[in-house]
Short mmCIF file of C-alpha atoms and ligand atoms in Angstrom, two decimals:
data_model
loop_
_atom_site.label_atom_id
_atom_site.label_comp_id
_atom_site.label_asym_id
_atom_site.label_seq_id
_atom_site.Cartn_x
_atom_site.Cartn_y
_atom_site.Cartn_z
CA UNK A 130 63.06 103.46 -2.78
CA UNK A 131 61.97 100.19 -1.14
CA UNK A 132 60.01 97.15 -3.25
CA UNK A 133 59.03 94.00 -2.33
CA UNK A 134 56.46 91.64 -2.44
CA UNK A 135 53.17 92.11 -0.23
CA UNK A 136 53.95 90.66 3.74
CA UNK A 137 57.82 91.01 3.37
CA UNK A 138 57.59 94.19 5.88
CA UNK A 139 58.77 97.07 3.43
CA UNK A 140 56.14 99.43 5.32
CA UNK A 141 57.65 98.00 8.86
CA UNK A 142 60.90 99.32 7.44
CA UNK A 143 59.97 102.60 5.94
CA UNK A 144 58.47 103.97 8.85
CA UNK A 145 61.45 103.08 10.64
CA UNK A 146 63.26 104.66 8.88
CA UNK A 147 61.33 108.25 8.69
CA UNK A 148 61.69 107.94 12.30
CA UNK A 149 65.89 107.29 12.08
CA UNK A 150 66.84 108.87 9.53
CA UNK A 151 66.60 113.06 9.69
CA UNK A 152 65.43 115.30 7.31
CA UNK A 153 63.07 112.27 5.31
CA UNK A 154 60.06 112.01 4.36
CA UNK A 155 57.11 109.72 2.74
CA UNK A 156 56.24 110.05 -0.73
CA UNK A 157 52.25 109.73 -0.28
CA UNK A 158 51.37 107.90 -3.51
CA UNK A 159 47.80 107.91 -5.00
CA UNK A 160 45.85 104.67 -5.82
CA UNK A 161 42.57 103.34 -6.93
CA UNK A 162 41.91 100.48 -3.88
CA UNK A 163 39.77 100.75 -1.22
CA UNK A 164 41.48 101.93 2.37
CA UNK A 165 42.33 99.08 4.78
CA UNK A 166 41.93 98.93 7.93
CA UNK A 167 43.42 101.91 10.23
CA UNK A 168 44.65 103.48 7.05
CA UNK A 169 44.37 107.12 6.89
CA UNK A 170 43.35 109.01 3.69
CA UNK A 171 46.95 111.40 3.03
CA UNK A 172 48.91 109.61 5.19
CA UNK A 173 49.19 105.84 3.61
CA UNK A 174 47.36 107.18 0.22
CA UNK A 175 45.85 109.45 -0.94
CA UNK A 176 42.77 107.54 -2.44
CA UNK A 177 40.83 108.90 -5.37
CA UNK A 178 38.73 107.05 -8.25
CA UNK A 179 40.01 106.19 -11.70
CA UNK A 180 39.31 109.04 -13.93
CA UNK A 181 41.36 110.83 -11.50
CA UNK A 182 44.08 108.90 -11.69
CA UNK A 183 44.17 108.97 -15.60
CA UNK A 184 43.37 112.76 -14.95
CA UNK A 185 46.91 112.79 -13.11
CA UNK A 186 48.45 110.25 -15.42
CA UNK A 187 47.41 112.36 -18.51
CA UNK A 188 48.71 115.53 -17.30
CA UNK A 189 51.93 114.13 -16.56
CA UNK A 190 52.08 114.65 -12.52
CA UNK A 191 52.87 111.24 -11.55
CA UNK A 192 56.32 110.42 -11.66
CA UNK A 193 55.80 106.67 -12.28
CA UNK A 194 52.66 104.55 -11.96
CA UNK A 195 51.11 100.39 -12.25
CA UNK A 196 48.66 98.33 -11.59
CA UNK A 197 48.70 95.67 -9.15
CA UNK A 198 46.03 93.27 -8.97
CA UNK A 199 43.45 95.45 -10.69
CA UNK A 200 44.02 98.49 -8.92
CA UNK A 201 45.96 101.70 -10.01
CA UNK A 202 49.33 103.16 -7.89
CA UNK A 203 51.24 105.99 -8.57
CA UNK A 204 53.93 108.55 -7.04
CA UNK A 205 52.82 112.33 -7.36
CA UNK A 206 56.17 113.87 -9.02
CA UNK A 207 56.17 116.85 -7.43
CA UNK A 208 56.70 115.93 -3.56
CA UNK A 209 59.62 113.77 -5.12
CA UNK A 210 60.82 116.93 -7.17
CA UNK A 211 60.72 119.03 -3.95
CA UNK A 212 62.29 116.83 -1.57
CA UNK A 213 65.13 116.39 -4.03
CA UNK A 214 65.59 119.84 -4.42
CA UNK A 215 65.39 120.83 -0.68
CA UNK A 216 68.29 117.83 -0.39
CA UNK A 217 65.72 116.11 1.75
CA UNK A 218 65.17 112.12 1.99
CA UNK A 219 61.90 110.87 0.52
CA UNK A 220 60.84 107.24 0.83
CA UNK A 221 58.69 105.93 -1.91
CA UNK A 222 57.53 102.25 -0.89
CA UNK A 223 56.70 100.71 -4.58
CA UNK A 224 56.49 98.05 -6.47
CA UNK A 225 58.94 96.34 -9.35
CA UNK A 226 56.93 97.84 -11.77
CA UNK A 227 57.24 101.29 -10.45
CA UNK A 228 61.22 100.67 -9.63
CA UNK A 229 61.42 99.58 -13.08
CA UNK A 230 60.26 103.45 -14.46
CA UNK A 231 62.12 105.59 -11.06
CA UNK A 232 65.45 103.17 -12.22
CA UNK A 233 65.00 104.82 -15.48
CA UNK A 234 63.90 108.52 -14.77
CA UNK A 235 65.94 109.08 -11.39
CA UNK A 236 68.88 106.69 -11.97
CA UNK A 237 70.88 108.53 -8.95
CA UNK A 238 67.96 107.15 -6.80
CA UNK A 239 68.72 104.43 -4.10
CA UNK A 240 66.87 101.06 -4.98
CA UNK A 241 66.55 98.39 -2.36
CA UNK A 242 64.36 95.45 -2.63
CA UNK A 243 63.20 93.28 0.65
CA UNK A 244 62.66 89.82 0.26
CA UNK A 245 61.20 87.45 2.94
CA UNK A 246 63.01 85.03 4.74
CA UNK A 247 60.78 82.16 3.64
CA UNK A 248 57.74 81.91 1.48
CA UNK A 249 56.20 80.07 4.54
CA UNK A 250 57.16 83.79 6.45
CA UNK A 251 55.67 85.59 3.82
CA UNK A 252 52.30 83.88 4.16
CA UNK A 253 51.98 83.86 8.02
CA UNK A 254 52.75 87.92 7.56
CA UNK A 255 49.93 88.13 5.06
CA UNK A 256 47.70 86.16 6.89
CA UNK A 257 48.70 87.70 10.16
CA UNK A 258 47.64 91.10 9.67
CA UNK A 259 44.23 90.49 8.57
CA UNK A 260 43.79 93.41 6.85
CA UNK A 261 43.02 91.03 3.10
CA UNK A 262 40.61 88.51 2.74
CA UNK A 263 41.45 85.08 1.89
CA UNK A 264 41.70 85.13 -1.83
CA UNK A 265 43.08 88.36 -1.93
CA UNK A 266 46.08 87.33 0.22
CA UNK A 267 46.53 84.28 -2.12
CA UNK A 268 46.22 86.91 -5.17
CA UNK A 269 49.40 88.99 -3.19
CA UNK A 270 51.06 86.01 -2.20
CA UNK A 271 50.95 84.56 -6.21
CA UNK A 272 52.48 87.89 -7.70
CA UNK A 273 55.49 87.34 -4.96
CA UNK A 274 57.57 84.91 -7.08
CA UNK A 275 57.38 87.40 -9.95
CA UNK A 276 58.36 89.95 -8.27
CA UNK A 277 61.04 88.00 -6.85
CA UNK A 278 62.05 86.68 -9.91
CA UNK A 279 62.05 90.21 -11.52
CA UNK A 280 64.43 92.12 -9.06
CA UNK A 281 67.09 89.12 -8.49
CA UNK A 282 67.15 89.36 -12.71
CA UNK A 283 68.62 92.57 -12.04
CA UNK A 284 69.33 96.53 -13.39
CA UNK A 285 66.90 97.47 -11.15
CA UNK A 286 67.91 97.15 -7.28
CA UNK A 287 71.49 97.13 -6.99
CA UNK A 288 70.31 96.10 -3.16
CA UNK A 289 68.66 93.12 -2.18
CA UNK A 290 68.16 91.88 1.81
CA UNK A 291 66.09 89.64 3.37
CA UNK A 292 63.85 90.74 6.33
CA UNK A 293 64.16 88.63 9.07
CA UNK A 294 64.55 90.70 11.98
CA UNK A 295 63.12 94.33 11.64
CA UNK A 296 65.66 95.76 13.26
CA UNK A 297 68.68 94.53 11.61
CA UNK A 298 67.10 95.20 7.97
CA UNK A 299 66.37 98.85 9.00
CA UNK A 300 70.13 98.86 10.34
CA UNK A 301 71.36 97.27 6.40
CA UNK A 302 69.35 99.91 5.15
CA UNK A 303 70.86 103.33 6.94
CA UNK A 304 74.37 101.53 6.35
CA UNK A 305 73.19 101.28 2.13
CA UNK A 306 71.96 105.17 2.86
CA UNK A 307 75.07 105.76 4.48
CA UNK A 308 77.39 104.20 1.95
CA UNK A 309 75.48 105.83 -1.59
CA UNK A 310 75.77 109.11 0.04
CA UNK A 311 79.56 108.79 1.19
CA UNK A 312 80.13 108.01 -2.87
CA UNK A 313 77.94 110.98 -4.18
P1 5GP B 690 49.25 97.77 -0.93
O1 5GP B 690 47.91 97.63 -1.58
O2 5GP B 690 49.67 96.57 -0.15
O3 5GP B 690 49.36 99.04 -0.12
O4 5GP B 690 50.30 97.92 -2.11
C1 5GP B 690 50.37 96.96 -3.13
C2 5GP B 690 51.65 97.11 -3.90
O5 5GP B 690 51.68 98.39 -4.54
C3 5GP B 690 52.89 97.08 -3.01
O6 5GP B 690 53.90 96.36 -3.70
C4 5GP B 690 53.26 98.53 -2.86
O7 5GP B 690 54.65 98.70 -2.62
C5 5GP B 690 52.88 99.04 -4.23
N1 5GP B 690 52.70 100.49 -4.29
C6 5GP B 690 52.25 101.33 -3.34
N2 5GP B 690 52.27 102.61 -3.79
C7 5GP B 690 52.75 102.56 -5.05
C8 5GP B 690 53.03 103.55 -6.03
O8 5GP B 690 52.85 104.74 -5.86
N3 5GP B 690 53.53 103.09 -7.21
C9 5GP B 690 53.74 101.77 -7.47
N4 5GP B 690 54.26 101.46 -8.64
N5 5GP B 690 53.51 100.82 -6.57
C10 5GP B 690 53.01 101.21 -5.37
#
């Protein structure tokens, strides 16, 4: 499970890593915002209104869900159930919220949280990709220190790192992968 806040490059990383690591796959989670950009409905989200979100909520299929400025997010459980059962890798890209509840109902689960290099970084990467408007970038860019604040508290990701270059987090990240599964 990867968190972070919004621009430090968790998706950079977790498609990376589907493409390293065998046998892994994406947890496609569900959410009430509007598709961006190139995004493609089922493969970033699967994008549906409210009431069906509380419809999923209500009947128990999402393993953990939030909001995030204003808009619903949640993990369907049973691609996560699957995966774990078929002893199969699944990425779920989330936020602290989220972590908080997957800490709690899959404690075995491997928690890492990405923080930027700078908060200068972190805005140049939010403004870079041009996919938010202006006060929506400053929205993600003022729930950061939060977020921040929230996983170095601690209990949640025994794993913090700080993407700098892409390719040396995604290398930290096989060698945490590679060092929870040597213990288990
Ligand atoms: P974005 O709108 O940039 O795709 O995502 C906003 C935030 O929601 C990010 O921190 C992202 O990791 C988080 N997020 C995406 N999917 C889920 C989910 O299924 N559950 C939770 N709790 N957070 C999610």
């Amino acid at each position: 499970m990867i968190s972070g806040p919004s621009g430090a490059g968790k998706t950079s990383i977790c498609k990376a890593l589907l493409e390293r690591l065998p046998n892994s796959r994406w947890s496609v989670s569900v959410t009430t915002r509007p598709r961006r950009g190139d995004e493609v409905d089922g493969q970033a989200y699967h994008y549906i209104d409210d009431a069906e979100f509380e419809r999923l909520r209500q009947s128990d299929q999402l393993l953990e869900n939030a909001e995030y400025l204003g808009r619903k997010y949640g993990t369907p459980r049973e691609p996560v159930e699957r995966a774990i059962a078929e002893g199969a890798t699944i990425i779920l890209e989330i936020d602290v919220q989220g972590g908080a509840q997957v800490a709690q109902r899959l404690p075995e689960s491997i928690r890492v949280f990405v923080l930027p290099p700078t908060m200068d970084t972190l805005k140049a990467r939010l403004a870079g990709r041009k996919t938010e408007s202006e006060s929506l970038q400053q929205k993600r860019l003022a729930e950061a220190d939060g977020e921040i604040a929230f996983a170095i508290r601690g209990g949640v990701y025994p794993y913090i790192i700080t993407n700098d270059i892409l390719e040396d987090s995604v290398q930290k990240v096989i060698e945490i992968l590679e060092s929870e599964t040597v213990k288990s």
